[in-house]
Amino acid sequence: MNETFITQQVEQYKKNISMQSHNKTLLRYTGLPVVKEERLFFTLLPLLNGEDWNESMYVSSIAVSLIFSSLAAHDLVKEDNATSKEQQLQVLAGDYYSGRYYQVLANAGEIELIQQLSTGVATISELKTRFYDDEEYTFDELIQSIQIIESKPIEQFFEYYGFHEYVFLMKEALLLAALKKEYNKFELNEPAFYINKSIIFQTNMTDFKVELDNMEQAFIHDVSSSKLLIAPIKMAILERMKIHSLQK
Amino acid sequence: MDKMKLKLLYSDLKSDLDIIEKELAAAVNSSSHLLNEASLHLLLAGGKRIRPVFVLLSARFGTYSMETIKNVAVPVELIHMASLVHDDVIDDADTRRGRKTVKAQVNNRVAMHTGDFLFARAIEYITGLKNTYAHQVLSHTMVELCIGEIIQIEDKHELDQTVRDYLRRIKRKTAILISASCELGAIASGADAKTVKHLKRFGYYIGMSFQIIDDILDIVSTDEQLGKPSGSDLLQGNITLPVLYVKDYPTIAPLLKEMLEGNISEEHKNKLLIEIRNSDGIKKAKQISNLYLQKALNEVKQLPPNSAKKSLQNIALFMSKRKF
């Protein structure tokens, strides 16, 4: 188990996702499906850490990434104007990947997992609208919403196949990665969706940064002291999370 | 479509449709008030509920149990609703059935989340049915629906297309979900394989006829009848069957070219619609719709004796003869 093995597994996984989501018109106008590297890595975490990983798990893991690709495609639809051909196809790309996740699991006969994942997608859609409504959410409520948005389908996938011990670390990592990206974008005056859409974040950026630092310290500690993870995986995780280090 | 007449045709399904309506309301219930508002708005807008009706009628050919059948009738309507919400983003439509669309009420992104929520609820709901084949049918349908929409965007503003291209497109865009509604209703009730096949084909043929009529109505109806501007599909660049037949006519071709280039005046737009209305394109398209209707009715004839046969026949005739 080394970095080469990890990279190969992730690259192969990425290829398989592209194969399962292939449509030549979508490819031409919207490009390959958007998949976050860190999310791919953490979806495969049990496999990379040496757990038994059968065909059914592999197929289901592809469905999980198709769900995220679908949601990511719809996040690229502009709020006020989606009349260009590329934008219209962005809408359909999301719908297509969503249909494909269902089809992949239906062909595998995984009805129970379909049920769980679809409940998760409904929850994510509900939580995403929190950033558009006029309700007053607390800082913690919004952080919790982001965590669910970033990781729910992977959590459900892990739970379904009995990889309970990996859930906490995966959720911690994906929340941390998302918030770090947000913070960095905000600092660079780039569009940072969660922060731009939330007054409570914008008016508490110091708390946001403190929360991030604390989260990062806790995460480094949890990974380093983990009895579950093998040494090369610990190293690989810490390396990957460095990529998302904060702007000083 | 004259909803009163349609309701009369549905009258023996009323109590079951009331259950479906309640289940739909429960299925779209959300912790997000924005989603709740958007979904309830869609439910209240009504719609013909033609897909659940076909599920219910098809299920009569097997062991009819609402507890099982609703697992199919609710999701097919949710899928239809979700695709309309996303279509409104694609078409930049501000009104549908005379009401403001979700994208016009809030914005495109919330419309995306609303559609995703409805799709997810549909899939969640049908998992109440533990039949792998049924899931394969519905998931295949969802993918094909999407491919149909993708092709429609590719073909937009494209005059160099054939009647066959058009028919292939509407098969995926419309007929396949109606066909799946019939097929799934029959599968869920345990109808025999031959009956399932005839109902699936019936759904396909009537779906084709229905869409052709829809495309004719887009041109010949008034804004009030449609609940959206007359000719809006054509203005979006969608080349439908009546237009395909007359696109090269000397009185139509130059106006059509202007429209597809996006610089048509209101006066020329009205002139174009009048020219198409008065041409034989409408009549020819109606003939094709009738051919599909006849094929649908032939499939009904081959179904085993059942009171639902007459209902399927009546609804098919009504759908294909509707005036708006």
Coordinates of C-alpha atoms in Angstrom, one line a residue:
Chain A
M1 CA 0.0 0.0 0.0
N2 CA 1.7 3.2 -1.1
E3 CA 0.9 6.5 -2.9
T4 CA 1.2 4.9 -6.3
F5 CA -1.4 2.3 -5.4
I6 CA -3.7 5.0 -4.0
T7 CA -3.3 7.1 -7.1
Q8 CA -4.0 4.2 -9.4
Q9 CA -7.1 3.2 -7.5
V10 CA -8.5 6.8 -7.5
E11 CA -7.7 7.2 -11.2
Q12 CA -9.3 3.9 -12.2
Y13 CA -12.4 4.9 -10.1
K14 CA -12.5 8.2 -11.8
K15 CA -12.4 6.5 -15.2
N16 CA -15.3 4.2 -14.2
I17 CA -17.4 7.1 -13.1
S18 CA -16.8 8.8 -16.4
M19 CA -17.7 5.6 -18.3
Q20 CA -21.0 5.3 -16.3
S21 CA -21.9 8.9 -16.9
H22 CA -20.8 9.1 -20.5
N23 CA -22.9 11.1 -23.0
K24 CA -21.2 12.6 -26.0
T25 CA -23.3 15.8 -26.1
L26 CA -22.9 16.4 -22.4
L27 CA -19.2 15.8 -22.7
R28 CA -18.9 18.3 -25.5
Y29 CA -20.9 21.1 -23.8
T30 CA -20.5 20.5 -20.1
G31 CA -17.3 18.5 -19.9
L32 CA -16.6 15.6 -17.6
P33 CA -18.7 15.3 -14.5
V34 CA -17.4 17.3 -11.6
V35 CA -15.9 15.1 -8.9
K36 CA -13.9 16.5 -6.0
E37 CA -10.6 14.6 -5.6
E38 CA -10.9 14.5 -1.8
R39 CA -14.4 13.1 -2.0
L40 CA -13.2 10.3 -4.4
F41 CA -10.4 9.5 -2.0
F42 CA -12.7 9.3 1.1
T43 CA -15.3 7.3 -0.7
L44 CA -12.7 4.7 -1.4
L45 CA -11.1 5.0 2.1
P46 CA -12.1 1.5 3.4
L47 CA -10.7 -0.1 0.2
L48 CA -7.5 2.0 0.4
N49 CA -7.1 1.0 4.0
G50 CA -7.2 -2.7 3.1
E51 CA -10.8 -3.6 3.8
D52 CA -12.4 -6.4 1.7
W53 CA -14.1 -4.7 -1.2
N54 CA -16.3 -6.7 -3.4
E55 CA -17.9 -5.9 -6.8
S56 CA -21.2 -4.8 -5.2
M57 CA -19.3 -2.3 -3.1
Y58 CA -17.5 -1.0 -6.1
V59 CA -20.6 -0.6 -8.2
S60 CA -22.4 1.2 -5.3
S61 CA -19.4 3.5 -4.7
I62 CA -19.7 4.6 -8.4
A63 CA -23.4 5.3 -7.8
V64 CA -22.4 7.5 -4.8
S65 CA -20.1 9.5 -7.0
L66 CA -22.8 9.9 -9.7
I67 CA -25.0 11.4 -7.0
F68 CA -22.4 14.0 -6.2
S69 CA -21.8 14.7 -9.9
S70 CA -25.5 15.2 -10.3
L71 CA -25.7 17.7 -7.5
A72 CA -22.5 19.4 -8.6
A73 CA -23.8 19.9 -12.1
H74 CA -26.9 21.6 -10.7
D75 CA -24.8 23.8 -8.5
L76 CA -23.2 25.2 -11.7
V77 CA -26.6 26.4 -13.1
K78 CA -26.7 30.1 -12.8
E79 CA -29.3 31.6 -10.5
D80 CA -30.6 34.2 -12.9
N81 CA -29.9 33.1 -16.4
A82 CA -29.5 29.6 -17.8
T83 CA -30.5 30.2 -21.4
S84 CA -27.2 29.4 -23.1
K85 CA -26.9 25.9 -24.6
E86 CA -24.2 25.0 -22.1
Q87 CA -26.4 26.0 -19.1
Q88 CA -29.4 24.2 -20.5
L89 CA -27.3 21.1 -20.8
Q90 CA -25.9 21.6 -17.3
V91 CA -29.5 21.2 -16.1
L92 CA -29.8 17.9 -18.0
A93 CA -26.3 16.7 -17.1
G94 CA -27.4 16.7 -13.4
D95 CA -30.6 14.9 -14.3
Y96 CA -28.8 12.4 -16.4
Y97 CA -26.2 11.5 -13.7
S98 CA -29.0 11.2 -11.2
G99 CA -30.9 8.8 -13.5
R100 CA -27.7 6.8 -14.0
Y101 CA -27.0 6.4 -10.3
Y102 CA -30.5 5.0 -10.0
Q103 CA -30.0 2.8 -13.0
V104 CA -26.6 1.5 -11.9
L105 CA -28.1 0.4 -8.5
A106 CA -31.4 -0.9 -10.0
N107 CA -29.3 -3.2 -12.3
A108 CA -27.4 -4.4 -9.3
G109 CA -30.7 -5.1 -7.4
E110 CA -29.7 -2.8 -4.6
I111 CA -33.2 -1.6 -3.7
E112 CA -32.5 -1.0 0.0
L113 CA -29.5 1.2 -0.8
I114 CA -31.5 3.1 -3.5
Q115 CA -34.0 3.9 -0.7
Q116 CA -31.4 5.2 1.7
L117 CA -29.5 7.2 -0.9
S118 CA -32.6 8.8 -2.3
T119 CA -33.7 9.9 1.2
G120 CA -30.2 11.4 1.5
V121 CA -30.5 13.3 -1.7
A122 CA -33.9 14.7 -0.7
T123 CA -32.3 15.9 2.6
I124 CA -29.4 17.5 0.8
S125 CA -31.8 19.4 -1.5
E126 CA -33.7 20.6 1.5
L127 CA -30.5 21.8 3.2
K128 CA -29.2 23.5 0.1
T129 CA -32.4 25.7 0.1
R130 CA -31.5 26.9 3.6
F131 CA -29.0 29.2 1.9
Y132 CA -31.8 30.8 0.0
D133 CA -34.6 31.2 2.5
D134 CA -35.1 33.9 5.1
E135 CA -35.1 31.8 8.2
E136 CA -32.5 32.6 10.8
Y137 CA -30.2 29.6 11.3
T138 CA -27.5 29.4 13.9
F139 CA -23.8 29.1 13.0
D140 CA -23.8 25.5 14.2
E141 CA -26.9 24.6 12.2
L142 CA -25.3 25.9 9.0
I143 CA -22.1 24.0 9.7
Q144 CA -24.1 20.9 10.3
S145 CA -26.0 21.4 7.1
I146 CA -22.7 21.8 5.2
Q147 CA -21.4 18.5 6.7
I148 CA -24.5 16.7 5.5
I149 CA -24.4 18.3 2.1
E150 CA -20.8 17.3 1.7
S151 CA -20.9 13.7 2.9
K152 CA -24.3 12.2 3.5
P153 CA -24.3 9.7 0.6
I154 CA -20.9 8.4 1.5
E155 CA -22.0 8.0 5.1
Q156 CA -25.0 6.0 4.0
F157 CA -22.8 3.9 1.7
F158 CA -20.4 3.2 4.5
E159 CA -23.2 2.3 7.0
Y160 CA -24.9 0.1 4.4
Y161 CA -21.7 -2.1 3.9
G162 CA -20.8 -2.1 7.6
F163 CA -17.9 0.4 7.5
H164 CA -19.2 2.3 10.5
E165 CA -15.7 3.1 11.9
Y166 CA -14.8 5.2 8.9
V167 CA -17.8 7.5 9.0
F168 CA -16.6 9.9 11.6
L169 CA -13.2 10.6 10.0
M170 CA -14.7 10.9 6.5
K171 CA -17.3 13.4 7.6
E172 CA -14.8 15.4 9.5
A173 CA -12.4 15.4 6.6
L174 CA -15.0 16.5 4.0
L175 CA -16.4 19.2 6.1
L176 CA -12.9 20.5 6.8
A177 CA -12.0 20.5 3.2
A178 CA -15.2 22.3 2.1
L179 CA -14.9 25.0 4.8
K180 CA -11.2 25.5 4.0
K181 CA -12.0 26.0 0.3
E182 CA -14.8 28.4 1.2
Y183 CA -12.5 30.4 3.5
N184 CA -9.7 30.6 0.9
K185 CA -12.1 31.6 -1.9
F186 CA -13.6 34.3 0.4
E187 CA -10.2 35.6 1.3
L188 CA -9.3 35.8 -2.4
N189 CA -12.6 37.5 -3.3
E190 CA -13.7 34.5 -5.3
P191 CA -17.3 33.3 -5.2
A192 CA -17.7 31.3 -2.0
F193 CA -21.2 29.9 -2.0
Y194 CA -21.8 29.1 1.7
I195 CA -20.2 32.3 3.0
N196 CA -21.8 34.6 0.4
K197 CA -25.2 33.2 1.1
S198 CA -25.0 33.4 4.8
I199 CA -25.1 36.7 6.8
I200 CA -24.2 34.7 10.0
F201 CA -20.9 33.5 8.4
Q202 CA -20.1 36.9 6.9
T203 CA -20.6 38.7 10.2
N204 CA -18.6 36.0 12.1
M205 CA -15.6 35.4 10.0
T206 CA -13.3 35.4 13.0
D207 CA -15.4 32.6 14.6
F208 CA -15.4 30.9 11.2
K209 CA -11.6 30.9 11.2
V210 CA -11.3 29.8 14.8
E211 CA -13.7 27.0 14.2
L212 CA -11.6 26.0 11.2
D213 CA -8.4 26.0 13.1
N214 CA -9.9 24.0 15.9
M215 CA -11.4 21.5 13.5
E216 CA -8.1 21.1 11.7
Q217 CA -6.2 20.5 14.9
A218 CA -8.8 17.9 16.0
F219 CA -8.7 16.2 12.7
I220 CA -4.9 16.0 12.6
H221 CA -5.0 14.5 16.1
D222 CA -7.8 12.0 15.1
V223 CA -5.9 10.8 12.1
S224 CA -2.5 10.6 13.8
S225 CA -3.9 8.6 16.7
S226 CA -6.3 6.5 14.8
K227 CA -6.0 2.7 15.5
L228 CA -8.1 2.0 12.4
L229 CA -6.0 3.6 9.7
I230 CA -2.7 2.0 8.5
A231 CA 0.4 4.3 8.4
P232 CA 0.5 5.0 4.6
I233 CA -3.2 6.0 4.6
K234 CA -2.6 8.3 7.6
M235 CA 0.2 9.9 5.6
A236 CA -1.9 10.1 2.4
I237 CA -4.8 11.8 4.3
L238 CA -2.6 14.4 6.0
E239 CA -0.9 15.1 2.6
R240 CA -4.2 15.6 0.9
M241 CA -5.6 17.8 3.6
K242 CA -2.5 20.0 3.3
I243 CA -3.6 20.8 -0.2
H244 CA -6.4 22.7 1.3
S245 CA -4.3 24.6 3.8
L246 CA -5.6 28.0 4.7
Q247 CA -4.4 31.3 3.2
K248 CA -2.3 33.0 5.7
Chain B
M1 CA -57.6 20.2 -22.0
D2 CA -61.2 20.3 -20.8
K3 CA -60.5 19.2 -17.2
M4 CA -64.2 18.8 -16.4
K5 CA -64.7 16.2 -19.2
L6 CA -61.5 14.4 -18.1
K7 CA -62.7 14.3 -14.5
L8 CA -65.9 12.6 -15.7
L9 CA -63.9 10.0 -17.5
Y10 CA -61.9 9.4 -14.3
S11 CA -65.1 9.3 -12.1
D12 CA -64.8 5.6 -11.2
L13 CA -61.2 6.2 -10.1
K14 CA -62.1 9.2 -8.0
S15 CA -61.6 7.6 -4.6
D16 CA -58.2 6.1 -5.6
L17 CA -57.1 9.4 -7.2
D18 CA -58.0 11.2 -4.0
I19 CA -55.6 8.8 -2.2
I20 CA -52.9 9.5 -4.7
E21 CA -53.4 13.2 -4.3
K22 CA -53.0 12.9 -0.5
E23 CA -49.9 10.7 -0.9
L24 CA -48.4 13.3 -3.3
A25 CA -49.0 16.0 -0.8
A26 CA -47.3 13.9 1.9
A27 CA -44.4 12.9 -0.4
V28 CA -43.5 16.6 -1.2
N29 CA -43.8 17.7 2.4
S30 CA -40.4 19.2 3.4
S31 CA -38.6 20.7 6.4
S32 CA -37.6 23.6 4.1
H33 CA -40.4 26.1 3.8
L34 CA -39.1 27.2 0.3
L35 CA -39.3 23.7 -1.0
N36 CA -42.7 23.2 0.7
E37 CA -44.0 26.3 -1.0
A38 CA -42.6 25.4 -4.4
S39 CA -43.9 21.8 -4.2
L40 CA -47.3 22.7 -2.9
H41 CA -47.6 25.4 -5.6
L42 CA -46.9 22.7 -8.2
L43 CA -49.5 20.3 -6.7
L44 CA -52.1 23.0 -6.5
A45 CA -51.5 23.8 -10.2
G46 CA -53.2 20.5 -10.8
G47 CA -52.3 18.9 -14.0
K48 CA -54.1 16.1 -15.7
R49 CA -52.7 13.3 -13.5
I50 CA -52.7 11.3 -16.7
R51 CA -49.8 9.1 -15.6
P52 CA -51.2 8.0 -12.3
V53 CA -54.5 7.3 -14.0
F54 CA -52.8 5.0 -16.5
V55 CA -51.0 3.3 -13.6
L56 CA -54.3 2.7 -11.8
L57 CA -56.1 1.5 -14.9
S58 CA -53.3 -0.8 -15.9
A59 CA -53.2 -2.3 -12.4
R60 CA -56.8 -3.4 -12.9
F61 CA -55.5 -6.2 -15.1
G62 CA -53.8 -7.9 -12.1
T63 CA -54.4 -8.0 -8.4
Y64 CA -55.5 -4.5 -7.6
S65 CA -54.3 -3.2 -4.2
M66 CA -53.9 0.5 -3.6
E67 CA -51.2 -0.2 -1.0
T68 CA -49.0 -1.6 -3.7
I69 CA -50.1 0.5 -6.7
K70 CA -49.6 3.8 -5.0
N71 CA -45.9 3.0 -4.9
V72 CA -45.9 3.5 -8.7
A73 CA -48.7 6.0 -9.2
V74 CA -47.1 8.6 -6.9
P75 CA -43.5 8.5 -8.3
V76 CA -44.5 8.7 -11.9
E77 CA -46.3 11.9 -11.2
L78 CA -43.5 13.2 -9.1
I79 CA -41.0 12.5 -11.9
H80 CA -43.3 14.4 -14.3
M81 CA -43.5 17.3 -11.9
A82 CA -39.7 17.4 -11.4
S83 CA -39.0 17.4 -15.1
L84 CA -41.4 20.3 -15.6
V85 CA -39.6 22.4 -12.9
H86 CA -36.3 21.7 -14.6
D87 CA -37.8 22.3 -18.1
D88 CA -38.9 25.7 -17.0
V89 CA -35.3 26.6 -16.2
I90 CA -34.2 25.3 -19.6
D91 CA -37.0 27.2 -21.4
D92 CA -36.6 30.3 -19.2
A93 CA -40.4 30.1 -18.7
D94 CA -42.1 32.4 -16.2
T95 CA -45.5 30.9 -16.3
R96 CA -46.9 27.4 -16.6
R97 CA -50.6 26.5 -16.5
G98 CA -51.2 30.2 -15.9
R99 CA -49.1 30.2 -12.7
K100 CA -45.7 31.5 -12.0
T101 CA -42.9 28.9 -12.3
V102 CA -40.6 28.1 -9.4
K103 CA -37.7 29.7 -11.3
A104 CA -39.7 32.9 -11.7
Q105 CA -40.8 32.9 -8.1
V106 CA -37.4 32.4 -6.6
N107 CA -34.5 31.6 -9.0
N108 CA -33.0 28.9 -11.2
R109 CA -31.0 27.3 -8.4
V110 CA -33.9 26.8 -6.1
A111 CA -35.8 25.3 -9.1
M112 CA -32.9 22.9 -9.5
H113 CA -33.1 21.9 -5.8
T114 CA -36.9 21.6 -6.0
G115 CA -36.6 19.3 -9.0
D116 CA -33.9 17.2 -7.4
F117 CA -36.0 17.0 -4.2
L118 CA -39.0 15.7 -6.2
F119 CA -36.9 13.2 -8.2
A120 CA -35.4 11.9 -5.0
R121 CA -38.8 11.6 -3.3
A122 CA -40.0 9.7 -6.4
I123 CA -37.2 7.2 -6.2
E124 CA -37.5 6.9 -2.5
Y125 CA -41.3 6.3 -2.9
I126 CA -41.0 3.5 -5.5
T127 CA -38.5 1.6 -3.3
G128 CA -41.7 0.5 -1.5
L129 CA -42.0 -1.9 -4.4
K130 CA -39.4 -4.6 -4.0
N131 CA -39.3 -5.6 -7.6
T132 CA -35.9 -5.2 -9.3
Y133 CA -37.4 -5.3 -12.8
A134 CA -39.7 -2.4 -11.9
H135 CA -36.7 -0.4 -10.8
Q136 CA -34.9 -1.2 -14.0
V137 CA -37.9 0.0 -16.0
L138 CA -38.2 3.3 -14.1
S139 CA -34.5 4.1 -14.0
H140 CA -34.2 3.3 -17.7
T141 CA -37.2 5.6 -18.3
M142 CA -35.6 8.4 -16.3
V143 CA -32.3 8.2 -18.3
E144 CA -34.2 8.0 -21.6
L145 CA -36.3 11.0 -20.7
C146 CA -33.1 12.9 -20.2
I147 CA -31.5 11.8 -23.4
G148 CA -34.7 12.9 -25.2
E149 CA -34.3 16.4 -23.7
I150 CA -30.7 16.5 -24.6
I151 CA -31.5 15.6 -28.2
Q152 CA -34.2 18.3 -28.2
I153 CA -31.7 20.9 -27.3
E154 CA -29.3 19.6 -29.9
D155 CA -32.0 19.7 -32.5
K156 CA -33.2 23.2 -31.5
H157 CA -33.2 25.7 -34.4
E158 CA -32.2 22.9 -36.7
L159 CA -34.4 22.7 -39.8
D160 CA -32.4 19.9 -41.3
Q161 CA -34.2 17.2 -39.4
T162 CA -36.7 14.5 -40.5
V163 CA -40.1 13.4 -39.3
R164 CA -38.2 10.3 -38.0
D165 CA -35.9 12.5 -35.9
Y166 CA -39.0 14.2 -34.4
L167 CA -40.7 10.9 -33.6
R168 CA -37.6 9.5 -32.0
R169 CA -37.3 12.6 -29.9
I170 CA -40.9 12.7 -28.6
K171 CA -40.8 9.0 -27.9
R172 CA -38.1 9.7 -25.3
K173 CA -39.5 13.1 -24.2
T174 CA -43.1 12.0 -23.6
A175 CA -44.2 8.6 -24.7
I176 CA -41.7 6.6 -22.6
L177 CA -43.0 7.9 -19.3
I178 CA -46.6 7.2 -20.2
S179 CA -45.6 3.8 -21.5
A180 CA -43.7 3.1 -18.2
S181 CA -46.7 4.2 -16.2
C182 CA -48.8 1.6 -17.9
E183 CA -46.1 -1.1 -17.7
L184 CA -45.3 -0.4 -14.1
G185 CA -49.0 -0.4 -13.1
A186 CA -49.4 -3.8 -14.7
I187 CA -46.1 -5.1 -13.2
A188 CA -47.0 -3.9 -9.7
S189 CA -50.3 -5.7 -9.8
G190 CA -48.7 -8.9 -11.0
A191 CA -50.5 -8.9 -14.4
D192 CA -49.3 -11.6 -16.9
A193 CA -46.4 -10.9 -19.3
K194 CA -48.6 -10.6 -22.4
T195 CA -50.9 -8.1 -20.7
V196 CA -47.9 -6.1 -19.5
K197 CA -46.5 -6.0 -23.1
H198 CA -49.8 -4.8 -24.5
L199 CA -50.2 -2.1 -21.9
K200 CA -46.6 -0.9 -22.4
R201 CA -47.3 -0.6 -26.1
F202 CA -50.6 1.1 -25.5
G203 CA -48.8 3.7 -23.3
Y204 CA -46.2 4.3 -25.9
Y205 CA -48.7 4.8 -28.8
I206 CA -51.0 7.0 -26.8
G207 CA -48.0 9.0 -25.5
M208 CA -46.9 9.6 -29.1
S209 CA -50.4 10.7 -30.2
F210 CA -50.7 12.9 -27.1
Q211 CA -47.4 14.7 -27.7
I212 CA -48.2 15.4 -31.4
I213 CA -51.6 16.9 -30.3
D214 CA -49.7 19.0 -27.7
D215 CA -47.4 20.3 -30.5
I216 CA -50.4 21.1 -32.7
L217 CA -52.1 22.9 -29.8
D218 CA -49.0 25.0 -29.2
I219 CA -49.6 26.5 -32.6
V220 CA -53.4 26.6 -32.9
S221 CA -54.5 27.5 -29.3
T222 CA -54.8 30.9 -27.7
D223 CA -52.5 32.1 -24.8
E224 CA -55.4 31.7 -22.4
Q225 CA -56.2 28.2 -23.4
L226 CA -52.5 27.2 -23.1
G227 CA -51.7 29.1 -19.9
K228 CA -48.6 30.3 -21.7
P229 CA -47.9 32.2 -24.9
S230 CA -49.1 30.6 -28.0
G231 CA -46.3 29.3 -30.2
S232 CA -43.8 29.4 -27.4
D233 CA -42.3 26.0 -28.3
L234 CA -41.7 27.2 -31.8
L235 CA -40.2 30.5 -30.5
Q236 CA -37.9 28.4 -28.3
G237 CA -36.6 26.9 -31.6
N238 CA -38.4 23.5 -31.2
I239 CA -39.3 22.2 -34.6
T240 CA -42.4 20.2 -34.2
L241 CA -44.3 17.9 -36.6
P242 CA -46.8 20.5 -38.0
V243 CA -43.8 22.8 -38.8
L244 CA -41.7 20.0 -40.2
Y245 CA -44.3 19.4 -42.9
V246 CA -44.5 23.0 -44.1
K247 CA -41.0 24.3 -43.3
D248 CA -40.2 24.7 -47.0
Y249 CA -43.4 26.4 -48.1
P250 CA -42.6 29.7 -49.8
T251 CA -45.0 31.6 -47.5
I252 CA -43.5 30.0 -44.4
A253 CA -39.7 29.4 -45.0
P254 CA -38.5 33.0 -44.9
L255 CA -40.5 33.8 -41.7
L256 CA -39.3 30.6 -40.1
K257 CA -35.7 31.5 -40.9
E258 CA -36.2 34.9 -39.3
M259 CA -37.6 33.3 -36.2
L260 CA -34.8 30.8 -35.9
E261 CA -32.3 33.5 -36.3
G262 CA -33.9 35.2 -33.4
N263 CA -34.8 38.5 -35.0
I264 CA -38.5 38.1 -35.8
S265 CA -40.9 40.9 -35.1
E266 CA -44.2 40.4 -33.2
E267 CA -46.0 41.1 -36.4
H268 CA -44.0 38.5 -38.4
K269 CA -44.4 36.0 -35.5
N270 CA -48.1 36.3 -35.6
K271 CA -48.0 36.0 -39.4
L272 CA -45.9 32.8 -39.2
L273 CA -48.3 31.2 -36.7
I274 CA -51.3 32.1 -39.0
E275 CA -49.5 30.7 -42.0
I276 CA -48.8 27.4 -40.2
R277 CA -52.3 27.3 -38.8
N278 CA -53.8 27.7 -42.3
S279 CA -51.5 25.2 -43.9
D280 CA -52.0 21.5 -44.3
G281 CA -49.2 20.9 -41.7
I282 CA -51.8 20.8 -38.9
K283 CA -53.9 18.3 -40.9
K284 CA -51.0 16.1 -41.7
A285 CA -49.8 16.1 -38.1
K286 CA -53.3 15.2 -36.9
Q287 CA -53.3 12.2 -39.3
I288 CA -50.1 10.9 -37.8
S289 CA -51.5 11.4 -34.3
N290 CA -54.6 9.4 -35.4
L291 CA -52.4 6.6 -36.7
Y292 CA -50.8 6.3 -33.2
L293 CA -54.3 6.5 -31.6
Q294 CA -55.5 3.6 -33.8
K295 CA -52.4 1.6 -32.8
A296 CA -53.1 2.3 -29.1
L297 CA -56.8 1.2 -29.5
N298 CA -55.6 -2.0 -31.2
E299 CA -53.5 -2.8 -28.2
V300 CA -56.5 -2.3 -25.9
K301 CA -58.5 -4.7 -28.1
Q302 CA -55.9 -7.4 -27.4
L303 CA -56.1 -7.0 -23.6
P304 CA -58.1 -9.6 -21.6
P305 CA -61.7 -8.8 -20.8
N306 CA -61.8 -6.1 -18.0
S307 CA -63.9 -3.0 -17.2
A308 CA -60.7 -1.0 -17.4
K309 CA -60.5 -1.6 -21.2
K310 CA -63.4 0.8 -21.9
S311 CA -61.8 3.4 -19.6
L312 CA -58.4 3.1 -21.4
Q313 CA -60.2 3.5 -24.7
N314 CA -62.2 6.5 -23.6
I315 CA -59.3 8.3 -22.2
A316 CA -57.2 7.6 -25.2
L317 CA -59.9 8.9 -27.5
F318 CA -60.3 12.0 -25.3
M319 CA -56.5 12.7 -25.2
S320 CA -56.1 12.5 -28.9
K321 CA -59.2 14.5 -29.7
R322 CA -58.7 17.3 -27.2
K323 CA -59.1 20.9 -28.3
F324 CA -56.8 22.4 -25.6

